[in-house]
Structure formats: structure tokens, C-alpha cells
Coordinates of C-alpha atoms in Angstrom, one line a residue:
Chain A
M10 CA -26.4 6.8 -110.8
S11 CA -28.3 8.7 -107.9
A12 CA -28.5 11.9 -107.6
K13 CA -26.6 11.9 -104.9
Q14 CA -23.8 10.5 -106.4
T15 CA -24.0 12.9 -109.1
L16 CA -23.4 15.5 -106.8
T17 CA -20.8 14.5 -105.1
T18 CA -18.8 13.5 -107.7
L19 CA -19.1 17.0 -109.3
I20 CA -18.1 18.2 -106.2
M21 CA -15.0 16.2 -106.1
A22 CA -14.4 16.9 -109.6
L23 CA -14.5 20.4 -108.2
A24 CA -12.2 19.6 -105.8
L25 CA -9.1 19.1 -108.0
I26 CA -10.0 21.6 -110.4
A27 CA -7.0 23.7 -109.1
V28 CA -4.8 20.6 -109.7
G29 CA -3.0 22.6 -112.9
T30 CA 0.3 23.0 -113.9
I31 CA 1.6 25.3 -111.1
A32 CA 4.5 23.4 -110.0
A33 CA 7.0 26.2 -108.2
A34 CA 7.0 29.7 -107.0
G35 CA 7.9 31.4 -110.1
D36 CA 6.6 28.7 -112.4
V37 CA 3.3 30.8 -113.8
P38 CA 1.5 28.1 -115.7
E39 CA 0.1 28.5 -119.4
Q40 CA -3.1 25.6 -119.0
V41 CA -4.5 24.8 -116.0
S42 CA -7.5 22.5 -116.6
L43 CA -10.7 23.2 -113.8
D44 CA -11.9 19.9 -114.7
T45 CA -11.9 18.0 -110.9
M46 CA -15.7 18.6 -110.7
A47 CA -16.5 17.8 -113.6
K48 CA -20.0 15.4 -114.0
L49 CA -22.6 17.4 -115.4
F50 CA -20.7 19.6 -117.5
N51 CA -16.9 19.2 -118.8
G52 CA -14.2 20.7 -117.5
V53 CA -12.6 23.8 -118.1
E54 CA -9.1 24.5 -119.7
F55 CA -8.4 27.8 -118.1
D56 CA -6.1 29.8 -120.5
H57 CA -3.8 30.7 -117.7
A58 CA -1.4 32.1 -120.4
M59 CA -4.3 34.6 -122.6
H60 CA -5.5 36.0 -118.5
T61 CA -2.7 36.9 -117.3
D62 CA -1.3 39.0 -120.7
L63 CA -4.6 41.0 -119.9
G64 CA -2.3 42.9 -117.8
E65 CA -4.1 43.1 -114.4
D66 CA -2.5 42.4 -111.1
C67 CA -2.3 38.3 -109.8
S68 CA -4.1 39.7 -107.2
A69 CA -7.0 40.5 -109.6
C70 CA -7.6 36.8 -109.2
H71 CA -5.1 35.5 -106.2
H72 CA -6.2 37.9 -103.2
H73 CA -3.3 38.3 -101.2
T74 CA -1.8 34.3 -102.3
T75 CA 0.7 36.2 -104.9
G76 CA 3.5 39.3 -104.5
T77 CA 1.7 41.5 -105.5
G78 CA -1.1 42.3 -102.7
T79 CA -4.6 42.0 -102.5
S80 CA -6.7 45.0 -103.7
N81 CA -9.8 43.9 -102.2
E82 CA -11.1 46.1 -99.6
R83 CA -12.6 43.2 -97.9
C84 CA -9.5 41.4 -97.6
M85 CA -7.2 44.4 -97.1
G86 CA -8.8 45.0 -93.7
C87 CA -6.5 42.6 -92.3
H88 CA -3.9 41.0 -95.5
A89 CA -3.0 44.8 -97.0
G90 CA 0.9 43.6 -95.4
S91 CA 0.4 39.6 -95.1
D92 CA 3.7 37.8 -96.8
E93 CA 2.7 35.9 -99.9
A94 CA 0.7 32.5 -99.4
T95 CA 2.4 29.2 -99.7
T96 CA -0.2 28.2 -102.0
V97 CA -1.9 30.0 -105.1
R98 CA -4.5 27.6 -106.0
C99 CA -8.0 28.2 -105.5
S100 CA -8.6 25.4 -103.6
G101 CA -6.1 26.1 -100.8
C102 CA -8.7 28.4 -99.3
H103 CA -12.1 27.7 -101.0
V104 CA -13.4 23.7 -100.1
A105 CA -15.3 21.7 -102.5
E106 CA -17.9 21.0 -99.9
P107 CA -18.4 24.3 -98.3
F108 CA -22.1 22.8 -96.3
S109 CA -20.5 19.1 -95.0
A110 CA -21.7 19.2 -91.3
K111 CA -17.1 18.7 -90.8
H112 CA -17.1 21.9 -92.7
I113 CA -20.2 23.6 -90.6
N114 CA -18.9 22.6 -87.0
R115 CA -15.4 23.7 -87.8
D116 CA -13.0 24.5 -84.9
A117 CA -14.1 28.4 -84.0
S118 CA -10.3 29.3 -84.4
N119 CA -10.9 28.6 -88.0
R120 CA -13.5 31.1 -88.2
Y121 CA -12.3 34.6 -88.6
Q122 CA -14.8 37.5 -89.0
F123 CA -14.4 37.3 -92.8
H124 CA -13.4 33.7 -93.3
I125 CA -17.1 32.9 -92.0
D126 CA -18.6 33.5 -95.3
M127 CA -16.1 32.6 -97.2
P128 CA -17.3 30.7 -101.0
G129 CA -17.1 27.3 -101.5
L130 CA -14.8 26.2 -104.5
K131 CA -17.5 26.4 -106.8
A132 CA -18.8 29.9 -106.2
A133 CA -15.2 30.9 -105.9
Y134 CA -14.9 29.9 -109.5
H135 CA -17.9 31.3 -110.9
W136 CA -17.9 34.7 -109.1
N137 CA -14.3 35.1 -110.2
C138 CA -14.8 34.3 -113.8
V139 CA -18.5 35.7 -114.4
G140 CA -17.9 39.1 -112.3
C141 CA -15.0 39.7 -114.5
H142 CA -16.3 38.4 -117.7
E143 CA -19.6 40.9 -117.4
Q144 CA -17.9 43.5 -117.2
M145 CA -15.2 42.9 -119.8
D146 CA -17.5 41.4 -122.2
G147 CA -16.5 37.8 -121.7
P148 CA -18.1 34.9 -122.1
T149 CA -21.5 34.3 -119.1
G150 CA -23.3 31.5 -120.6
C151 CA -22.9 28.3 -118.9
Q152 CA -22.1 26.3 -122.4
D153 CA -19.4 28.8 -122.7
C154 CA -16.9 28.3 -120.8
H155 CA -18.0 24.1 -120.3
T156 CA -19.9 21.8 -122.7
R157 CA -22.8 19.6 -121.3
T158 CA -22.1 16.0 -120.6
T159 CA -25.0 14.1 -121.3
A160 CA -25.3 13.2 -117.8
G161 CA -25.9 16.7 -117.3
D162 CA -28.4 16.8 -120.7
D163 CA -30.3 14.0 -117.9
F164 CA -29.7 16.3 -115.2
Y165 CA -31.8 18.8 -116.8
Q166 CA -33.7 16.9 -118.7
I167 CA -33.3 18.5 -122.2
N168 CA -35.3 15.5 -124.4
V169 CA -38.5 16.6 -122.3
V170 CA -40.8 18.1 -125.2
H171 CA -43.4 21.0 -123.9
A172 CA -47.0 20.0 -123.4
E173 CA -48.5 22.4 -125.6
A174 CA -45.8 21.5 -128.4
A175 CA -47.1 18.0 -128.2
G176 CA -50.8 18.8 -128.7
R177 CA -52.0 18.2 -125.0
G178 CA -52.7 21.6 -123.5
G179 CA -51.1 23.8 -120.5
H180 CA -51.1 23.5 -117.3
Chain B
M9 CA -81.7 27.9 -47.1
S10 CA -77.8 26.6 -47.5
G11 CA -74.8 27.8 -46.3
I12 CA -74.1 30.2 -49.8
S13 CA -76.3 33.4 -50.6
R14 CA -77.4 34.2 -54.2
R15 CA -75.5 37.8 -54.0
R16 CA -72.1 35.8 -52.8
F17 CA -72.3 33.2 -55.4
L18 CA -72.5 35.8 -57.9
A19 CA -70.0 38.1 -57.0
A20 CA -67.3 34.5 -56.7
S21 CA -68.9 33.7 -60.2
V22 CA -68.1 36.9 -62.2
A23 CA -64.5 36.8 -60.1
G24 CA -63.7 33.5 -61.1
C25 CA -64.3 34.3 -64.9
A26 CA -62.9 37.7 -64.9
A27 CA -59.6 35.9 -63.4
T28 CA -59.9 32.9 -65.6
T29 CA -60.2 35.2 -68.3
L30 CA -57.2 37.9 -67.7
A31 CA -54.8 34.7 -66.7
G32 CA -55.7 33.3 -69.7
P33 CA -53.8 34.7 -72.8
R34 CA -50.9 35.5 -70.5
K35 CA -50.2 31.9 -69.9
A36 CA -51.2 31.2 -74.0
L37 CA -48.7 33.2 -75.0
A38 CA -45.9 32.4 -72.8
S39 CA -46.6 28.6 -73.4
G40 CA -46.8 29.0 -77.0
T41 CA -43.8 30.8 -77.9
F42 CA -40.5 29.0 -80.2
S43 CA -38.0 30.8 -81.9
G44 CA -37.2 27.6 -83.2
Y45 CA -34.5 24.4 -82.0
P46 CA -31.1 25.6 -81.0
D47 CA -29.1 24.0 -83.4
G48 CA -32.1 24.1 -86.3
M49 CA -30.6 24.1 -89.8
G50 CA -31.6 27.2 -92.5
V51 CA -30.6 28.5 -95.9
L52 CA -29.8 31.9 -96.6
V53 CA -31.1 32.9 -100.2
D54 CA -29.2 35.7 -101.8
L55 CA -31.0 36.8 -104.5
T56 CA -28.0 39.4 -105.7
R57 CA -26.2 36.3 -106.4
C58 CA -28.8 34.1 -108.4
V59 CA -28.6 34.4 -112.1
G60 CA -31.7 32.2 -112.6
C61 CA -29.8 28.9 -114.3
R62 CA -32.8 26.8 -112.7
S63 CA -30.1 23.9 -112.0
C64 CA -32.2 23.8 -108.3
E65 CA -35.1 23.0 -109.5
A66 CA -33.7 20.3 -111.7
A67 CA -31.8 19.0 -108.6
C68 CA -35.1 18.9 -106.6
N69 CA -37.1 17.1 -109.0
K70 CA -33.9 14.0 -109.1
E71 CA -33.3 14.4 -106.1
Q72 CA -37.5 14.3 -105.3
K73 CA -38.4 11.5 -107.9
L74 CA -40.9 14.2 -109.0
P75 CA -42.2 13.8 -112.5
A76 CA -40.3 14.8 -115.5
P77 CA -41.3 18.7 -116.6
D78 CA -43.6 20.2 -118.8
R79 CA -40.4 22.1 -120.0
P80 CA -36.6 20.9 -120.0
F81 CA -35.0 22.9 -116.8
D82 CA -32.8 24.6 -119.7
D83 CA -35.1 26.8 -121.0
M84 CA -35.5 30.0 -119.9
S85 CA -38.8 30.7 -121.3
V86 CA -40.9 29.4 -117.9
F87 CA -39.9 32.9 -116.8
D88 CA -42.5 34.3 -118.8
E89 CA -45.4 32.2 -117.8
T90 CA -48.0 33.6 -115.9
F91 CA -51.0 32.9 -114.4
H92 CA -54.6 34.9 -113.4
D93 CA -53.9 37.6 -115.9
G94 CA -50.3 38.1 -115.3
K95 CA -50.5 38.6 -111.6
Q96 CA -49.3 35.3 -110.6
K97 CA -45.7 34.1 -111.4
R98 CA -45.4 30.2 -110.9
R99 CA -45.6 28.4 -107.7
P100 CA -44.5 25.1 -106.2
D101 CA -47.3 22.4 -107.0
E102 CA -47.2 18.7 -107.1
N103 CA -44.5 17.8 -109.4
A104 CA -42.4 21.1 -108.6
Y105 CA -41.5 21.4 -104.8
T106 CA -39.6 24.7 -105.5
V107 CA -40.0 27.2 -109.1
V108 CA -37.5 30.0 -109.5
N109 CA -39.4 33.2 -110.8
R110 CA -37.3 36.4 -112.7
Y111 CA -38.7 39.7 -111.5
N112 CA -38.1 42.8 -113.4
P113 CA -37.5 46.0 -111.0
E114 CA -38.1 49.3 -111.7
G115 CA -34.7 50.6 -113.5
G116 CA -32.6 47.3 -112.3
A117 CA -31.0 44.6 -113.3
P118 CA -33.3 41.1 -113.6
V119 CA -33.8 39.3 -110.1
Y120 CA -34.7 36.3 -109.5
R121 CA -36.3 34.4 -106.8
K122 CA -36.5 30.9 -105.7
V123 CA -39.8 29.6 -104.1
Q124 CA -39.9 26.7 -101.9
C125 CA -41.5 26.1 -98.5
N126 CA -39.8 28.4 -95.5
H127 CA -39.3 26.1 -93.5
C128 CA -41.3 28.2 -90.4
N129 CA -40.1 28.4 -86.9
E130 CA -44.0 28.3 -85.9
P131 CA -45.6 26.6 -89.0
A132 CA -49.6 27.9 -90.0
C133 CA -49.5 24.2 -91.6
L134 CA -48.6 22.4 -88.6
S135 CA -50.9 24.1 -86.5
S136 CA -53.8 24.0 -88.6
C137 CA -53.8 20.6 -88.9
F138 CA -55.9 18.2 -87.3
V139 CA -54.8 15.2 -88.1
N140 CA -51.1 16.2 -86.8
A141 CA -49.4 15.0 -89.9
Y142 CA -46.8 17.8 -89.9
T143 CA -43.5 17.8 -87.7
K144 CA -40.6 20.6 -86.8
T145 CA -37.7 18.3 -86.5
E146 CA -34.9 19.3 -84.6
E147 CA -32.8 20.2 -87.9
G148 CA -35.2 22.3 -89.2
A149 CA -37.3 21.4 -91.8
V150 CA -41.0 21.0 -91.3
V151 CA -41.9 17.5 -92.8
Y152 CA -45.3 15.8 -93.1
N153 CA -46.7 12.1 -93.1
S154 CA -48.9 11.8 -96.5
K155 CA -50.0 8.7 -94.6
V156 CA -52.0 10.3 -92.1
C157 CA -52.8 13.5 -94.1
V158 CA -56.7 13.0 -94.9
G159 CA -56.0 15.8 -98.1
C160 CA -58.6 18.7 -96.2
R161 CA -55.9 21.2 -97.4
T162 CA -56.5 23.5 -94.9
C163 CA -52.6 23.6 -94.1
M164 CA -53.1 25.0 -97.9
V165 CA -55.2 27.9 -96.2
A166 CA -53.5 28.7 -93.4
C167 CA -50.0 29.1 -94.6
P168 CA -48.7 32.9 -95.5
F169 CA -46.5 31.7 -98.5
H170 CA -48.8 29.3 -100.0
V171 CA -46.5 26.6 -100.5
P172 CA -48.6 23.3 -99.5
A173 CA -49.7 22.3 -103.2
Y174 CA -52.3 19.9 -103.8
S175 CA -52.5 16.4 -105.7
Y176 CA -55.1 17.2 -107.9
S177 CA -54.1 14.9 -110.1
S178 CA -54.5 11.9 -108.1
S179 CA -58.1 10.8 -107.8
L180 CA -57.9 7.9 -104.9
D181 CA -55.7 9.5 -102.7
P182 CA -55.4 12.9 -103.3
V183 CA -52.6 14.2 -100.3
I184 CA -50.5 17.5 -99.2
K185 CA -47.1 17.8 -101.8
K186 CA -44.3 20.4 -100.5
C187 CA -40.4 20.5 -99.9
I188 CA -39.2 18.7 -96.8
F189 CA -35.7 20.2 -97.3
C190 CA -34.7 16.8 -98.1
Y191 CA -35.3 15.8 -94.7
D192 CA -35.2 11.6 -95.7
T193 CA -32.1 11.5 -97.9
R194 CA -29.7 14.4 -97.1
L195 CA -30.7 16.8 -94.2
K196 CA -30.9 14.4 -91.1
N197 CA -27.8 12.9 -92.6
G198 CA -26.0 16.2 -92.4
L199 CA -26.4 17.2 -96.2
P200 CA -27.4 20.1 -97.3
P201 CA -30.9 19.8 -99.4
A202 CA -30.0 18.9 -102.9
C203 CA -30.8 22.7 -104.3
V204 CA -27.8 24.0 -102.3
D205 CA -25.6 21.7 -103.4
I206 CA -26.5 22.4 -107.0
C207 CA -25.9 26.2 -106.9
P208 CA -23.1 27.6 -109.2
Q209 CA -23.0 30.8 -107.4
E210 CA -23.6 29.6 -103.6
A211 CA -27.0 31.8 -104.0
L212 CA -28.2 29.3 -101.1
T213 CA -25.9 29.4 -98.0
F214 CA -26.6 26.4 -96.0
G215 CA -25.7 26.4 -92.6
K216 CA -27.1 26.5 -88.5
R217 CA -29.9 28.8 -88.7
K218 CA -28.1 31.3 -86.0
D219 CA -24.9 31.3 -88.3
L220 CA -27.0 32.2 -91.2
I221 CA -28.4 35.5 -89.2
K222 CA -24.7 36.9 -88.2
I223 CA -23.7 36.0 -92.1
G224 CA -27.0 37.6 -92.9
H225 CA -26.4 40.8 -91.0
Q226 CA -22.3 40.7 -92.0
R227 CA -23.1 40.7 -96.0
I228 CA -25.7 43.8 -95.5
E229 CA -22.8 45.7 -93.4
T230 CA -20.1 44.7 -95.2
H231 CA -21.6 45.8 -98.9
P232 CA -24.4 48.4 -97.8
G233 CA -25.1 49.3 -101.7
R234 CA -26.1 45.7 -102.8
Y235 CA -28.9 44.8 -100.5
V236 CA -31.6 46.3 -98.7
A237 CA -31.0 46.1 -95.3
R238 CA -33.3 43.8 -94.0
L239 CA -32.4 40.0 -93.3
Y240 CA -36.2 38.5 -94.4
G241 CA -37.2 35.4 -92.3
E242 CA -35.3 36.6 -89.3
K243 CA -38.1 37.6 -87.3
E244 CA -41.0 37.9 -89.9
L245 CA -44.2 35.3 -88.9
G246 CA -42.1 34.3 -86.0
G247 CA -39.3 33.5 -87.8
T248 CA -38.1 31.0 -90.9
S249 CA -35.3 28.7 -91.3
W250 CA -35.1 29.6 -94.9
M251 CA -33.6 33.6 -94.8
Y252 CA -33.6 36.0 -98.2
L253 CA -31.1 38.8 -98.8
A254 CA -32.8 41.0 -101.7
P255 CA -30.9 44.1 -103.8
V256 CA -34.7 46.0 -103.9
A257 CA -37.2 46.3 -101.7
F258 CA -39.1 42.6 -100.7
D259 CA -42.5 43.8 -102.4
Q260 CA -40.9 44.4 -106.1
V261 CA -39.8 40.3 -106.4
G262 CA -43.0 39.1 -104.8
F263 CA -42.7 38.9 -101.0
D264 CA -45.4 40.0 -98.9
P265 CA -43.0 42.8 -97.4
T266 CA -45.8 42.8 -94.0
P267 CA -46.6 39.7 -92.8
G268 CA -45.9 40.7 -89.1
N269 CA -43.6 39.3 -86.9
E270 CA -46.0 37.4 -84.9
P271 CA -46.4 33.6 -86.0
I272 CA -49.7 32.7 -87.7
I273 CA -51.2 30.5 -84.4
N274 CA -50.9 33.6 -82.7
N275 CA -54.0 34.5 -83.9
V276 CA -56.1 32.2 -82.6
K277 CA -54.0 30.8 -79.8
D278 CA -56.1 33.3 -77.0
F279 CA -59.1 32.2 -78.7
L280 CA -57.6 28.4 -77.9
G281 CA -56.6 29.7 -74.7
T282 CA -60.3 30.2 -73.7
V283 CA -61.7 26.8 -74.4
P284 CA -60.5 24.7 -71.3
M285 CA -61.8 27.7 -69.2
V286 CA -65.1 27.5 -70.3
L287 CA -64.9 23.7 -70.3
A288 CA -63.9 23.8 -66.6
I289 CA -65.7 26.6 -65.5
W290 CA -69.4 27.0 -67.5
P291 CA -70.1 23.5 -66.2
A292 CA -70.0 24.6 -62.5
M293 CA -71.7 28.0 -63.2
F294 CA -74.4 27.0 -65.6
T295 CA -75.4 24.4 -63.2
G296 CA -75.2 26.4 -59.9
F297 CA -77.3 29.5 -61.9
H298 CA -79.5 26.2 -61.9
L299 CA -79.6 25.5 -58.5
L300 CA -80.1 29.2 -57.7
A301 CA -82.9 29.8 -59.9
K302 CA -84.8 26.8 -57.8
K303 CA -83.7 27.9 -54.9
Q304 CA -85.5 31.1 -55.2
K305 CA -88.4 29.2 -57.3
G306 CA -89.0 27.9 -53.9
H307 CA -88.9 30.8 -51.7
D308 CA -91.0 32.7 -54.4
D309 CA -93.9 29.8 -54.5
H310 CA -94.5 28.8 -51.0
E311 CA -98.3 28.0 -51.4
H312 CA -97.7 26.1 -54.9
D313 CA -95.4 24.4 -53.9
A314 CA -97.3 22.8 -50.4
E315 CA -100.0 22.1 -53.0
Q316 CA -98.1 19.9 -55.6
Q317 CA -96.7 18.7 -51.9
Q318 CA -100.3 18.0 -51.3
G319 CA -101.2 16.6 -54.5
E320 CA -98.0 14.3 -54.3
D321 CA -99.1 13.4 -51.2
G322 CA -102.5 12.2 -52.7
G323 CA -101.1 10.9 -55.6
E324 CA -99.1 8.2 -53.2
Q325 CA -102.6 7.3 -51.7

């Protein structure tokens, strides 16, 4: 499989991550499978119930998309009084391919001042999770959340033996 | 005596030279200023987002079909590698068109910096290449044709970022090797380069250069405590397609803090602008001097000329 295919698959996988089990408004899922971009790493079985038990407002992760309203200063400029959004899934706003020609050249009417630099889905996940985990001593290593696949092992070339160890001398 | 006097000829020569010299640089500057293609693409590198995972290095290796690395791409011990008595961190070479280095600014968290070709608006490598191997494409990439590269390495000296590397391992056909913005396989098809695609943190933002400049300034304004107020590459050295935001002063993370805003070619543009003047004016001017000198000789040496004339006449007899 070519690099391009690999990366495309990875991205497509991420795009579908938030599929989860969010069925209807008010129906809070216990578990969410974040596995749609999985290629180099296996998907994450996100323990949603455990995270809601932490007692934070839903908006700590979901911005202005839930009833509690946004706490993010950057969003509040426009969304302080916004209604609840129709979707709470990350991929509802954060696109899987933020650097596709289609997205870069999208209609100017969809490019508000702050939405112009909105992170893609992959970055949204990582920032949201790792940002909190750093503050709350949660897991932050790559494989703490998603184990690497065989394709991932090949990609990172983990079987390479360092030249010095192999007695060929350094570079 | 011809229609033009010696004094008038000299005056005209001096005036002509002065006019050409004064006009030359102005013309050269006007003709050479290039701020990039209007829809050229670029990458905004946000050092505050990079976590040093080296995925970009792995993606580059795969995309460009480079040889296997010395160490796996998940081996973070490479950040401790230094060269030249610790003064030099890792640099791109023929086997790696991009590398990530770790810096430890005083009193702060580690900062990671990705190094690759910055794809200048007015590339010094391109200016210096005498076989014209380099091209700045309208998509923004600085690419090169290794088939015409003669391996002279002038571009390696010219590049202010020390990016072009040399295939020293090839004894028969050594050529220049460097990042080409994934031009052949991705950029020209409207795709971001492989490193941008793989980055888990969106430390690399791909877009039109003119949009990235706006985004860069917006990030600085929105998060005044997070960044130093400088978008490196917006103006430096005439502007680069790859630009940087950093949490600390740029000299603390391996950048030249004062490269100036003039493209490298401006260092030689004035000189090169005088070359046509020299070629056009000097032959005429010195021919004039020569003719005048001969004429003057004729004035002063009447008798000698007469003798010579007689001698020549005598020779004919």
C-alpha cells in the first residue's frame, strides 16, 4: 500500500471516529469508538461515562454544542448566547481533511474570523485530549491511548537497528 | 581633424558612464523584486504545537522513498545527537529531507523545531545555479532537476538556511538532494505534503501563503502570551513559503534571528546590473580612447609621420 493510500485511509478513519453511539438528544453514550482514522494506530475506545463523571461541564470538550454553553473565550466572542447545536460530534465541525483543496478553497461565506483557523478532526482530538491530560496527569504517550498497528510499526521502521549497535560506525 | 573634439568626446564618455551607472541599480531592483506567486501555497509551522513525535520524518521517508534511517522514527534519542563539538544539531541530508530537533530554552518546556527547505520566494539556490536546475513553481515549491545538476554545490553555499544536501555516498553521479514540498506526488495535485498530512497536532498548517500570513498574525493577536510577536519567513530574506511561529525568541530555537529582509540575490543584483553596461559601453569607449590617442599622436609627430611616409614610399619603389 502506498504512503498516500495509507495516509488517506488514516484520515478517512479519523473522519468517522465520532460515529459512536450518540443516538438522540439527551442520550449520553457510555462509550465512543474513535476508530475511523485508525490505520497506523488502532482506534480508541473512549470511555465517555468516565469522562462525564469527572464533573466538568460538557462544554469543556464540546464547546458551544451542548446546553451548558461555551467556556472558551475564543468561542464566546460570538457564541456566548448561541443555541444548542444540532450535533455534538467533533466531526460535525472539525473536518477530517482540513488541507484538501476543496476545504482550502471553500466558499468565503463559511470563513468567519475564527473559523478560518479551525483545527481539523485529528488535531481537535489530540488537543482536546492531551491538553486536559497534561493538566490532570492523564495518559499523554501515543500508545497510552492507541496501540500501534503492524502498518504503524512499518511506518516508523521500528525494526531498524542503529548503525553503532550493529558495528557499522556512526554517521 | 574630425567633427568631434577630444574634450567633447571625453565629456560625453564620462556623462554616458555616469548615466548608466546611476540608472543601472534602480532598473535592476525594479526588475527583480518578486514577492511570490499570488496563489502560491505554504506551510505555517507552529512550534508551540509540535510535540516532537517525528511522524513527519517517517512520512517524508516513505513519501520520498528514502533509505532506511539509522534509528527507528519512534526513537527519541536522536534529539541528543550533536555534531561539531555540540554546536550543530541534526540537519537534513541526502537520506532525510526533514529532521526535527529539540531545544531547551531557559526556564521553559522543550521546544521542537522541524527543519526542511523553506521554499523561498526568491531562492538563493536558484539564483546561484549556473545550469538552471532549480525552479520556483507557481504552487510555491522550489524544485530541481537532478538530471542537469552537475554537482557543483554552489547552492549549498548560497542557501541561507543550509538546506541543500549532497549525495556524498554516490561516487559516480553525486547530486543535490533536498525537500521539494512533495511537489511531484502531492503538491501539484492539490494535496498537502506528506509531513503536513501525518502531523497529529496540526503543528503544520498547509494553505495559500497569503492566507497563512493572516492566520499567523491572528494567532499572535489571539494568544499574546503564547507566541513571540514575529512571523518568521513573512518578510525574512524576501519571504519564504514555509513560515514559523515560536514561543521563545527565534535564536533560542536555532534560527538566524537577523537574516535581513533582502533576498540573497540582492547582494549581487547591483553588480550583475552593471555587466550589460560594461559590455555595451566599454568597447565603444575604449575604441574612442584608442582612436583619439592615435589622432593625437598624428598631431605631435608631424615630422616623424613625414619620415615614415617617405620611408614607405621608398619601400614601394
